Coordinates of C-alpha atoms in Angstrom, one line a residue:
X1 CA 7.7 -18.2 23.7
X2 CA 5.6 -18.7 26.6
X3 CA 2.2 -20.2 26.8
X4 CA 0.5 -16.7 27.0
X5 CA 2.2 -15.7 23.8
X6 CA 1.1 -18.8 22.0
X7 CA -2.6 -18.4 23.0
X8 CA -5.0 -17.5 20.2
X9 CA -7.8 -15.1 20.5
X10 CA -10.7 -13.8 18.4
X11 CA -12.3 -10.3 18.5
X12 CA -16.1 -9.9 18.1
X13 CA -17.3 -6.3 17.2
X14 CA -20.9 -5.6 18.2
X15 CA -22.2 -2.3 16.6
X16 CA -25.4 -1.6 18.5
X17 CA -27.9 1.3 18.4
X18 CA -26.0 3.5 20.6
X19 CA -22.4 2.2 21.0
X20 CA -19.6 -0.2 19.5
X21 CA -18.3 -3.0 21.6
X22 CA -15.3 -5.4 21.1
X23 CA -15.1 -8.6 23.0
X24 CA -11.7 -10.6 23.1
X25 CA -12.6 -14.1 23.4
X26 CA -10.3 -17.3 23.5
X27 CA -11.2 -20.7 22.1
X28 CA -13.1 -21.8 25.2
X29 CA -15.5 -18.9 24.8
X30 CA -14.1 -17.0 27.8
X31 CA -14.2 -13.3 27.3
X32 CA -11.0 -11.9 28.5
X33 CA -11.6 -8.2 27.9
X34 CA -14.5 -5.9 26.8
X35 CA -14.3 -2.3 25.5
X36 CA -17.0 -0.1 24.7
X37 CA -17.3 3.2 22.8
X38 CA -20.5 5.3 22.4
X39 CA -21.6 6.5 19.0
X40 CA -23.8 9.3 17.9
X41 CA -27.3 9.5 16.5
X42 CA -29.0 12.4 15.0
X43 CA -32.6 13.2 15.3
X44 CA -34.8 15.7 13.7
X45 CA -36.6 18.1 16.2
X46 CA -39.3 18.5 13.4
X47 CA -39.8 14.8 12.5
X48 CA -39.8 12.1 15.1
X49 CA -39.5 9.3 12.5
X50 CA -35.7 10.3 11.6
X51 CA -32.7 8.5 13.1
X52 CA -29.3 9.0 11.5
X53 CA -25.7 7.9 12.2
X54 CA -22.2 8.0 10.7
X55 CA -20.1 5.3 9.3
X56 CA -17.0 7.4 10.0
X57 CA -18.1 7.7 13.6
X58 CA -18.9 4.1 13.9
X59 CA -15.4 3.1 12.3
X60 CA -13.5 5.4 14.4
X61 CA -15.3 3.9 17.5
X62 CA -14.3 0.3 16.2
X63 CA -10.6 1.1 16.0
X64 CA -10.9 2.6 19.6
X65 CA -12.5 -0.6 21.3
X66 CA -10.2 -3.1 19.4
X67 CA -7.0 -1.4 20.7
X68 CA -8.6 -0.8 24.1
X69 CA -9.7 -4.7 24.6
X70 CA -6.0 -5.5 23.5
X71 CA -4.5 -3.2 25.9
X72 CA -6.8 -4.1 28.8
X73 CA -6.0 -7.9 28.5
X74 CA -2.2 -7.3 27.6
X75 CA -2.6 -9.4 24.4
X76 CA -0.3 -8.9 21.5
X77 CA -2.1 -8.1 18.2
X78 CA -0.4 -11.1 16.5
X79 CA -2.2 -13.4 18.8
X80 CA -5.7 -12.2 17.3
X81 CA -6.5 -15.0 14.7
X82 CA -9.8 -13.6 13.4
X83 CA -12.2 -10.6 13.3
X84 CA -16.1 -11.0 13.4
X85 CA -18.7 -8.3 13.2
X86 CA -22.3 -7.8 13.8
X87 CA -24.2 -4.7 13.7
X88 CA -27.9 -3.3 13.7
X89 CA -29.8 -3.7 10.4
X90 CA -29.3 0.0 9.3
X91 CA -28.6 1.4 5.8
X92 CA -25.1 2.7 5.2
X93 CA -24.6 4.7 1.9
X94 CA -21.3 5.6 0.2
X95 CA -20.1 6.1 -3.2
X96 CA -18.2 3.6 -5.2
X97 CA -15.0 4.6 -3.5
X98 CA -16.5 4.1 -0.1
X99 CA -16.9 7.8 0.7
X100 CA -19.9 8.6 3.0
X101 CA -23.0 9.9 1.1
X102 CA -25.4 12.1 3.1
X103 CA -28.9 10.7 3.7
X104 CA -30.5 13.8 5.4
X105 CA -33.4 15.2 3.7
X106 CA -32.9 18.7 2.2
X107 CA -30.0 20.4 0.1
X108 CA -27.2 18.1 1.2
X109 CA -28.9 14.8 0.5
X110 CA -26.7 12.9 -1.8
X111 CA -23.6 14.8 -1.4
X112 CA -20.6 13.7 0.7
X113 CA -21.1 14.0 4.2
X114 CA -21.0 12.5 7.6
X115 CA -24.6 11.5 8.3
X116 CA -24.7 8.6 6.0
X117 CA -26.6 5.9 7.9
X118 CA -30.4 5.6 8.1
X119 CA -30.8 3.8 11.4
X120 CA -32.9 0.7 11.7
X121 CA -35.4 2.6 14.0
X122 CA -35.9 5.5 11.3
X123 CA -39.6 5.2 9.9
X124 CA -39.3 7.8 7.1
X125 CA -40.1 5.3 4.4
X126 CA -43.7 4.8 5.3
X127 CA -45.3 5.6 1.7
X128 CA -42.5 3.6 0.2
X129 CA -43.4 0.6 2.3
X130 CA -46.8 0.8 1.5
X131 CA -46.1 1.0 -2.3
X132 CA -44.0 -2.2 -1.9
X133 CA -46.7 -3.9 0.2
X134 CA -49.2 -3.3 -2.6
X135 CA -47.3 -5.2 -5.4
X136 CA -48.1 -8.6 -4.5
X137 CA -44.5 -9.6 -5.3
X138 CA -42.9 -12.9 -4.1
X139 CA -40.5 -10.9 -2.1
X140 CA -43.5 -10.3 0.4
X141 CA -43.9 -14.1 0.9
X142 CA -40.5 -14.1 2.6
X143 CA -41.2 -11.1 5.0
X144 CA -44.4 -12.5 6.5
X145 CA -46.6 -11.0 3.9
X146 CA -45.8 -7.4 4.6
X147 CA -42.4 -5.6 4.3
X148 CA -41.5 -3.6 7.2
X149 CA -40.4 0.2 6.6
X150 CA -37.3 -0.7 8.7
X151 CA -35.9 -2.7 5.9
X152 CA -33.5 -1.5 3.5
X153 CA -35.4 -1.4 0.2
X154 CA -38.1 0.9 1.4
X155 CA -35.2 3.3 2.6
X156 CA -33.3 3.0 -0.8
X157 CA -36.7 3.8 -2.6
X158 CA -36.9 6.7 -0.2
X159 CA -33.7 8.0 -1.3
X160 CA -34.5 7.5 -5.0
X161 CA -37.7 9.6 -4.6
X162 CA -35.8 12.3 -2.6
X163 CA -32.2 12.3 -4.3
X164 CA -31.2 13.9 -7.6
X165 CA -30.9 11.1 -10.0
X166 CA -27.3 11.7 -10.8
X167 CA -26.5 11.7 -7.2
X168 CA -28.4 8.5 -6.6
X169 CA -26.5 6.7 -9.5
X170 CA -23.3 7.2 -7.7
X171 CA -24.4 5.5 -4.4
X172 CA -23.9 1.9 -3.1
X173 CA -26.0 0.7 -0.3
X174 CA -25.1 -1.6 2.4
X175 CA -26.9 -3.4 5.4
X176 CA -24.6 -2.0 8.1
X177 CA -23.1 -5.4 9.0
X178 CA -21.8 -5.8 5.4
X179 CA -20.5 -2.2 5.3
X180 CA -18.3 -3.1 8.3
X181 CA -16.7 -6.2 6.5
X182 CA -16.2 -4.0 3.4
X183 CA -14.5 -1.2 5.4
X184 CA -12.3 -3.8 7.0
X185 CA -11.3 -5.7 3.8
X186 CA -12.3 -3.5 0.8
X187 CA -14.0 -6.5 -0.6
X188 CA -17.8 -5.9 -1.3
X189 CA -19.0 -9.6 -0.8
X190 CA -22.2 -9.5 0.9
X191 CA -23.7 -11.9 3.5
X192 CA -26.7 -14.1 3.3
X193 CA -27.9 -12.8 6.4
X194 CA -28.2 -9.1 5.4
X195 CA -29.3 -9.8 1.7
X196 CA -32.0 -12.2 2.5
X197 CA -33.1 -10.7 5.8
X198 CA -33.2 -7.1 4.9
X199 CA -32.7 -6.4 1.1
X200 CA -35.4 -8.6 -0.6
X201 CA -32.8 -11.3 -1.8
X202 CA -35.1 -14.3 -2.4
X203 CA -34.0 -17.6 -1.2
X204 CA -32.9 -19.8 -4.0
X205 CA -34.1 -17.3 -6.5
X206 CA -31.9 -14.1 -5.8
X207 CA -32.8 -10.7 -6.9
X208 CA -36.3 -10.2 -8.5
X209 CA -35.9 -7.9 -11.5
X210 CA -39.8 -7.3 -12.0
X211 CA -40.2 -6.4 -8.5
X212 CA -37.6 -3.7 -8.7
X213 CA -39.1 -2.4 -11.9
X214 CA -42.5 -2.4 -10.3
X215 CA -41.5 -0.2 -7.4
X216 CA -39.3 2.3 -9.5
X217 CA -35.9 1.1 -8.6
X218 CA -34.8 0.1 -12.3
X219 CA -31.3 1.4 -11.6
X220 CA -30.5 -1.5 -9.6
X221 CA -31.5 -4.0 -12.3
X222 CA -29.9 -2.1 -15.2
X223 CA -26.5 -1.9 -13.5
X224 CA -26.7 -5.8 -12.5
X225 CA -27.2 -4.8 -9.0
X226 CA -23.8 -3.3 -8.5
X227 CA -25.3 -0.7 -6.1
X228 CA -26.4 -3.4 -3.7
X229 CA -23.1 -5.3 -4.0
X230 CA -24.0 -8.7 -5.6
X231 CA -24.4 -9.3 -9.3
X232 CA -26.4 -12.2 -10.7
X233 CA -24.6 -15.4 -10.3
X234 CA -22.2 -14.1 -7.7
X235 CA -21.5 -15.9 -4.5
X236 CA -23.3 -14.8 -1.4
X237 CA -21.3 -15.6 1.8
X238 CA -22.8 -17.5 4.6
X239 CA -21.9 -16.6 8.3
X240 CA -18.2 -16.8 9.2
X241 CA -17.1 -17.5 5.5
X242 CA -13.8 -15.5 5.0
X243 CA -14.3 -12.2 3.2
X244 CA -11.7 -11.4 0.7
X245 CA -8.1 -11.6 1.8
X246 CA -8.7 -10.4 5.6
X247 CA -7.8 -7.0 6.8
X248 CA -6.7 -4.5 4.2
X249 CA -3.3 -2.5 4.9
X250 CA -5.4 0.6 5.8
X251 CA -7.9 -1.1 8.2
X252 CA -5.1 -3.1 9.8
X253 CA -3.3 0.1 10.7
X254 CA -6.7 1.7 11.9
X255 CA -7.5 -1.3 14.0
X256 CA -3.9 -2.0 15.3
X257 CA -3.9 -5.6 13.9
X258 CA -1.8 -7.6 11.4
X259 CA -2.4 -7.2 7.7
X260 CA -4.7 -10.1 6.3
X261 CA -6.2 -11.0 9.7
X262 CA -9.3 -13.3 8.6
X263 CA -12.4 -11.5 8.8
X264 CA -15.8 -13.6 8.8
X265 CA -18.9 -12.9 6.9
X266 CA -21.0 -10.8 9.3
X267 CA -24.3 -11.1 10.9
X268 CA -27.2 -8.7 12.0
X269 CA -26.8 -8.3 15.7
X270 CA -29.9 -10.2 16.8
X271 CA -28.5 -13.2 14.6
X272 CA -25.2 -12.9 16.5
X273 CA -27.3 -13.0 19.6
X274 CA -28.9 -16.3 18.5
X275 CA -25.3 -17.7 17.5
X276 CA -24.0 -16.8 21.0
X277 CA -26.9 -18.4 23.0
X278 CA -28.8 -21.3 21.7
X279 CA -26.2 -23.8 21.8
X280 CA -25.8 -23.5 25.4
X281 CA -26.3 -26.1 28.0
X282 CA -27.9 -25.0 31.2
X283 CA -28.0 -25.3 35.0
X284 CA -31.5 -25.8 36.7
X285 CA -31.5 -25.5 40.5
X286 CA -27.7 -25.5 40.5
X287 CA -27.4 -28.7 38.4
X288 CA -25.8 -28.6 34.9
X289 CA -27.7 -30.6 32.3
X290 CA -25.6 -33.5 31.0
X291 CA -27.2 -33.3 27.5
X292 CA -24.9 -31.6 24.8
X293 CA -27.5 -29.9 22.5
X294 CA -27.7 -31.0 18.9
X295 CA -28.0 -28.9 15.8
X296 CA -31.6 -30.5 15.4
X297 CA -32.4 -29.2 19.1
X298 CA -31.8 -25.8 18.0
X299 CA -35.0 -25.8 16.1
X300 CA -37.0 -25.8 19.5
X301 CA -35.0 -22.9 21.0
X302 CA -36.2 -19.4 20.3
X303 CA -33.4 -16.8 20.7
X304 CA -34.8 -13.4 22.3
X305 CA -32.3 -10.5 21.8
X306 CA -33.4 -7.9 23.9
X307 CA -32.2 -4.4 24.2
X308 CA -33.6 -1.1 22.7
X309 CA -35.9 -3.5 20.6
X310 CA -36.4 -7.2 20.8
X311 CA -35.8 -9.8 18.1
X312 CA -37.1 -13.2 18.3
X313 CA -35.2 -15.8 16.0
X314 CA -35.9 -19.6 15.6
X315 CA -34.6 -21.8 12.9
X316 CA -36.0 -24.8 11.1
X317 CA -34.9 -27.4 8.5
X318 CA -37.5 -26.5 6.3
X319 CA -38.9 -23.0 5.5
X320 CA -42.0 -22.2 7.4
X321 CA -44.2 -19.2 6.3
X322 CA -45.7 -17.2 9.1
X323 CA -47.9 -14.2 8.6
X324 CA -46.6 -11.2 10.1
X325 CA -43.2 -12.8 10.9
X326 CA -40.2 -12.1 8.7
X327 CA -38.9 -15.0 6.8
X328 CA -38.5 -17.9 6.1
X329 CA -34.8 -16.9 5.2
X330 CA -32.5 -19.5 3.9
X331 CA -29.0 -19.7 5.1
X332 CA -28.8 -16.6 7.1
X333 CA -26.5 -18.4 9.8
X334 CA -26.5 -22.2 9.3
X335 CA -26.1 -23.7 5.7
X336 CA -29.1 -25.6 4.7
X337 CA -31.3 -24.1 7.6
X338 CA -34.2 -21.6 7.5
X339 CA -34.9 -18.9 10.0
X340 CA -37.9 -16.8 10.9
X341 CA -37.5 -13.5 12.8
X342 CA -40.3 -11.9 15.0
X343 CA -39.7 -8.7 16.9
X344 CA -40.9 -5.9 19.2
X345 CA -39.8 -2.3 17.8
X346 CA -39.6 -1.0 21.4
X347 CA -39.0 -2.9 24.5
X348 CA -36.0 -1.6 26.5
X349 CA -36.8 1.9 25.0
X350 CA -40.3 1.4 26.1
X351 CA -39.4 0.8 29.7
X352 CA -37.3 3.8 29.8
X353 CA -40.0 5.8 28.1
X354 CA -42.6 4.9 30.7
X355 CA -40.2 5.5 33.6
X356 CA -38.8 8.8 32.6
X357 CA -42.0 10.2 31.6
X358 CA -43.8 9.6 35.0
X359 CA -43.6 12.5 37.5
X360 CA -42.2 10.2 40.3
X361 CA -39.4 9.0 38.3
X362 CA -36.8 11.6 39.9
X363 CA -37.8 10.7 43.2
X364 CA -37.2 6.9 42.4
X365 CA -33.8 7.8 41.1
X366 CA -32.9 9.8 44.3
X367 CA -34.1 6.8 46.4
X368 CA -32.0 4.5 44.3
X369 CA -28.8 6.7 44.8
X370 CA -29.6 6.6 48.6
X371 CA -29.9 2.9 48.9
X372 CA -27.1 2.1 46.4
X373 CA -29.7 0.5 43.9
X374 CA -30.8 0.9 40.2
X375 CA -34.2 2.2 39.7
X376 CA -35.4 -1.2 38.5
X377 CA -34.5 -2.8 42.0
X378 CA -35.9 0.2 43.7
X379 CA -39.4 -0.3 41.9
X380 CA -39.3 -4.0 42.5
X381 CA -38.8 -3.6 46.0
X382 CA -41.6 -1.0 46.3
X383 CA -44.0 -3.4 44.3
X384 CA -43.3 -6.2 46.8
X385 CA -44.1 -3.7 49.6
X386 CA -47.3 -2.4 48.0
X387 CA -48.2 -6.2 47.1
X388 CA -48.3 -7.0 50.8
X389 CA -50.2 -3.9 51.8
X390 CA -52.9 -4.5 49.5
X391 CA -53.0 -8.3 50.5
X392 CA -52.5 -9.3 46.8
X393 CA -51.0 -12.8 46.2
X394 CA -49.1 -11.7 43.3
X395 CA -48.0 -8.6 41.4
X396 CA -50.3 -9.7 38.5
X397 CA -53.2 -9.5 40.9
X398 CA -51.9 -6.1 42.1
X399 CA -51.9 -4.7 38.5
X400 CA -55.0 -6.7 37.3
X401 CA -57.0 -3.5 36.3
X402 CA -54.0 -1.8 34.7
X403 CA -53.7 -2.8 31.1
X404 CA -50.8 -1.4 29.1
X405 CA -50.5 -2.1 25.1
X406 CA -46.8 -1.7 24.2
X407 CA -46.7 -0.7 20.6
X408 CA -45.8 2.9 21.2
X409 CA -43.5 2.7 17.9
X410 CA -45.6 0.5 15.8
X411 CA -46.0 -3.3 15.5
X412 CA -43.0 -5.2 14.0
X413 CA -44.8 -8.6 14.5
X414 CA -47.0 -10.4 14.3
X415 CA -49.4 -7.6 13.2
X416 CA -46.8 -6.1 11.0
X417 CA -48.2 -2.5 11.2
X418 CA -46.2 0.5 11.9
X419 CA -49.3 2.5 12.7
X420 CA -50.1 0.4 15.8
X421 CA -49.8 2.6 18.9
X422 CA -49.4 2.3 22.5
X423 CA -52.2 2.7 25.2
X424 CA -52.6 2.4 29.0
X425 CA -56.1 1.6 30.3
X426 CA -56.8 2.0 34.1
X427 CA -55.2 5.3 35.0
X428 CA -55.9 6.8 38.2
X429 CA -55.2 10.5 39.7
X430 CA -52.0 9.3 41.2
X431 CA -48.5 10.6 40.4
X432 CA -46.9 8.9 43.3
X433 CA -44.1 6.2 43.4
X434 CA -47.0 3.6 43.8
X435 CA -48.4 4.7 40.4
X436 CA -44.9 4.5 38.8
X437 CA -44.2 1.0 40.4
X438 CA -47.6 -0.2 38.9
X439 CA -46.9 1.3 35.5
X440 CA -43.5 -0.3 35.5
X441 CA -44.9 -3.7 36.2
X442 CA -47.7 -3.3 33.6
X443 CA -45.0 -2.5 31.2
X444 CA -43.0 -5.6 31.9
X445 CA -46.1 -7.7 31.7
X446 CA -47.1 -6.2 28.2
X447 CA -43.8 -7.1 26.7
X448 CA -44.2 -10.6 28.0
X449 CA -47.6 -10.8 26.7
X450 CA -46.6 -9.8 23.2
X451 CA -43.8 -12.2 23.3
X452 CA -46.4 -15.1 23.9
X453 CA -48.5 -13.4 20.8
X454 CA -45.3 -14.0 18.7
X455 CA -44.4 -17.5 20.0
X456 CA -48.1 -18.5 19.6
X457 CA -48.1 -17.3 16.0
X458 CA -44.9 -19.3 15.1
X459 CA -46.0 -22.4 16.8
X460 CA -49.5 -22.3 15.1
X461 CA -47.8 -22.0 11.8
X462 CA -45.6 -25.1 12.3
X463 CA -42.7 -24.2 14.5
X464 CA -42.3 -26.1 17.6
X465 CA -40.8 -23.4 20.1
X466 CA -40.3 -25.1 23.6
X467 CA -37.9 -22.6 25.3
X468 CA -36.6 -19.1 25.1
X469 CA -32.9 -18.5 25.2
X470 CA -32.3 -14.7 26.3
X471 CA -29.5 -12.3 25.5
X472 CA -29.1 -8.4 26.0
X473 CA -29.5 -6.1 28.8
X474 CA -33.1 -7.3 29.6
X475 CA -31.9 -10.7 30.7
X476 CA -30.6 -9.0 33.9
X477 CA -34.1 -8.2 34.9
X478 CA -35.1 -11.3 36.7
X479 CA -38.9 -10.0 37.2
X480 CA -39.4 -9.6 33.7
X481 CA -37.7 -13.2 32.9
X482 CA -39.9 -15.0 35.3
X483 CA -42.9 -13.1 33.6
X484 CA -41.5 -14.3 30.4
X485 CA -41.5 -17.9 31.7
X486 CA -45.0 -17.7 33.4
X487 CA -46.8 -16.0 30.6
X488 CA -45.3 -18.0 27.7
X489 CA -45.6 -21.2 29.7
X490 CA -42.0 -22.4 28.9
X491 CA -38.6 -22.2 30.5
X492 CA -36.3 -19.3 29.9
X493 CA -32.7 -19.8 29.7
X494 CA -30.3 -16.8 30.9
X495 CA -26.9 -16.5 29.3
X496 CA -23.9 -16.6 31.7
X497 CA -23.4 -13.0 31.1
X498 CA -26.3 -11.2 29.4
X499 CA -23.8 -8.4 28.0
X500 CA -21.6 -10.8 26.3
X501 CA -23.7 -13.1 24.2
X502 CA -24.0 -11.0 21.0
X503 CA -20.1 -10.1 20.9
X504 CA -19.6 -13.8 21.7
X505 CA -21.6 -14.7 18.6
X506 CA -19.4 -12.1 16.6
X507 CA -16.3 -13.8 17.9
X508 CA -17.5 -17.2 16.8
X509 CA -17.7 -15.8 13.3
X510 CA -14.1 -14.6 13.7
X511 CA -13.0 -18.1 14.8
X512 CA -14.9 -19.8 11.8
X513 CA -13.1 -17.5 9.4
X514 CA -9.6 -18.2 10.9
X515 CA -10.2 -21.9 10.7
X516 CA -11.8 -22.1 7.3
X517 CA -10.2 -24.4 4.8
X518 CA -11.8 -22.9 1.6
X519 CA -13.9 -25.8 1.3
X520 CA -16.8 -23.5 0.1
X521 CA -20.2 -23.9 2.0
X522 CA -20.1 -27.6 2.4
X523 CA -19.5 -28.6 6.2
X524 CA -20.3 -25.0 7.3
X525 CA -23.2 -26.1 9.3
X526 CA -21.4 -28.7 11.3
X527 CA -18.2 -26.6 11.8
X528 CA -20.1 -23.5 13.0
X529 CA -22.3 -25.6 15.2
X530 CA -19.4 -27.3 16.9
X531 CA -17.7 -24.0 17.5
X532 CA -21.0 -22.7 19.1
X533 CA -21.2 -25.7 21.5
X534 CA -17.6 -25.4 22.4
X535 CA -17.7 -21.5 22.9
X536 CA -21.1 -21.1 24.7
X537 CA -20.9 -21.1 28.3
X538 CA -23.8 -22.8 30.3
X539 CA -26.9 -20.7 31.0
X540 CA -29.3 -20.6 33.8
X541 CA -32.9 -21.9 33.5
X542 CA -36.0 -20.2 35.0
X543 CA -38.9 -22.3 34.8
X544 CA -42.6 -21.4 35.1
X545 CA -43.6 -20.9 38.6
X546 CA -47.0 -19.4 38.7
X547 CA -49.9 -20.6 40.7
X548 CA -53.3 -21.8 39.1
X549 CA -54.7 -18.6 40.3
X550 CA -52.1 -16.4 38.7
X551 CA -52.3 -18.6 35.5
X552 CA -55.9 -17.6 35.1
X553 CA -55.2 -14.0 35.6
X554 CA -52.2 -14.1 33.0
X555 CA -54.5 -16.0 30.6
X556 CA -57.3 -13.3 31.1
X557 CA -54.6 -10.5 30.5
X558 CA -53.6 -12.1 27.4
X559 CA -57.2 -12.3 26.0
X560 CA -57.5 -8.5 26.9
X561 CA -54.0 -7.9 25.1
X562 CA -55.5 -9.7 22.0
X563 CA -58.8 -7.6 22.2
X564 CA -56.8 -4.5 22.4
X565 CA -55.4 -4.8 19.0
X566 CA -58.8 -5.5 17.7
X567 CA -60.3 -2.4 19.2
X568 CA -57.5 -0.2 18.2
X569 CA -57.9 -1.5 14.6
X570 CA -61.7 -0.8 14.7
X571 CA -61.3 2.6 16.2
X572 CA -58.8 3.6 13.4
X573 CA -61.1 2.4 10.6
X574 CA -64.0 4.4 12.3
X575 CA -62.0 7.5 12.3
X576 CA -60.7 7.0 8.8
X577 CA -64.4 6.4 7.7
X578 CA -65.5 9.7 9.4
X579 CA -62.7 11.5 7.2
X580 CA -63.6 9.7 4.0

């Protein structure tokens, strides 16, 4: 047997909003191969709030990408020692045999059918969230004082309110990461990450019977929470702890892996991004930092996981309550540590929306094809040309009178108001590439300003965030990353490969599961942190570099950003009062 055959690998499976990706990773953290398969999302032409997916479609994609990355790397299935999953915080609904149950409103709601996932971005449960937020329950203390309609309990309550009672009673509900480990092992063990972050499982206290009765979900309590998977007193798994006996016979055949391959307790995708980035050393000006980060240092590092939306995660040794920011959550990743999660509901999606809805976008795409550049590079080149023509020192000065507020899909934090909406002030009668370029920069700046708003709120409440560790596709946009550094006044560390960080985090779960010695939760923190340090490749640091003049402009922009929030709230109230 040669050294190649003896080498061990771990597979991290990342289920994102629009695709499934498998990463084949070795012990050093080197990603040997990646395979991606798109998944389907259903929308409702008459209701923009609706986003639905299918666990059958997702699981079929899992099988394709696992086999694909093994084939691409010429790795034998027996060399795979563990499997880890992360996924969006979407609600998957099945019966107690694991068969999918339809979540689409209408005659098919509650019967067996393909569309059985309410995607994280789905905003149908606004009334249910409003009801929950009027309860004053202790569960609200652990979600920043206000529960988001993107979480699982409002969605489950929406199903209860719209589904026939006999059909609702047959349902079991999963946060999508936990569904994937269930599908892989047929063990219904749930993760601390999913239950505490998205399912109203209160740290140290567990399920709150009075809360469920108050909102009309008596069924959950009457059946000892069987529908949500963890009965009173049952163990909730922390990240990477082995689930059941590993891959079931059916799943092993579907994925092309050995029976019993260890499966680690899963994470929400943003938390896998934290796992795959915050233990990184970094290079600055080409020099690698000699300091190996400690677990304690992680409390000063904010992980920003940026894709369709952006999540901002920071941990602390004690629970910190932050208005408008989710958490504090106990043990979502590291045993004994707490986490808070801020977020922006639409960032990558917002950039795409602003670009594709501008009249000059087709012209920019055509220009990019002619020059062999993507649209972002084209616009950044144009911005620099326009800046010189207008004799402006910086792009911030160039767009100083254009103000974009980014909450086109509501505010996740720190305002925690899904009714917030976007705005653009400073529009001209201009539909040219110049206008498109300026709108592009204004959008990037707005995303950076909102990131500062979240970090300021975290630090005012007791956190000590001193740096931002990025992952996700937006980390490739250096203009945006420099804006983050300049606007927030702190360094930004970019991962070695922005597309690999989340999948790498999932692979770390796989390795921990493979090496677990059944010692329970004791020692999980040290073991997982050591794996993170060993497997996370060095990142690249971008430091703040703006001049004093631009600093003043950015601070003024931030004050206008905050004022825009108050103006929108006041205008909304004035319109509501007019209708009263």
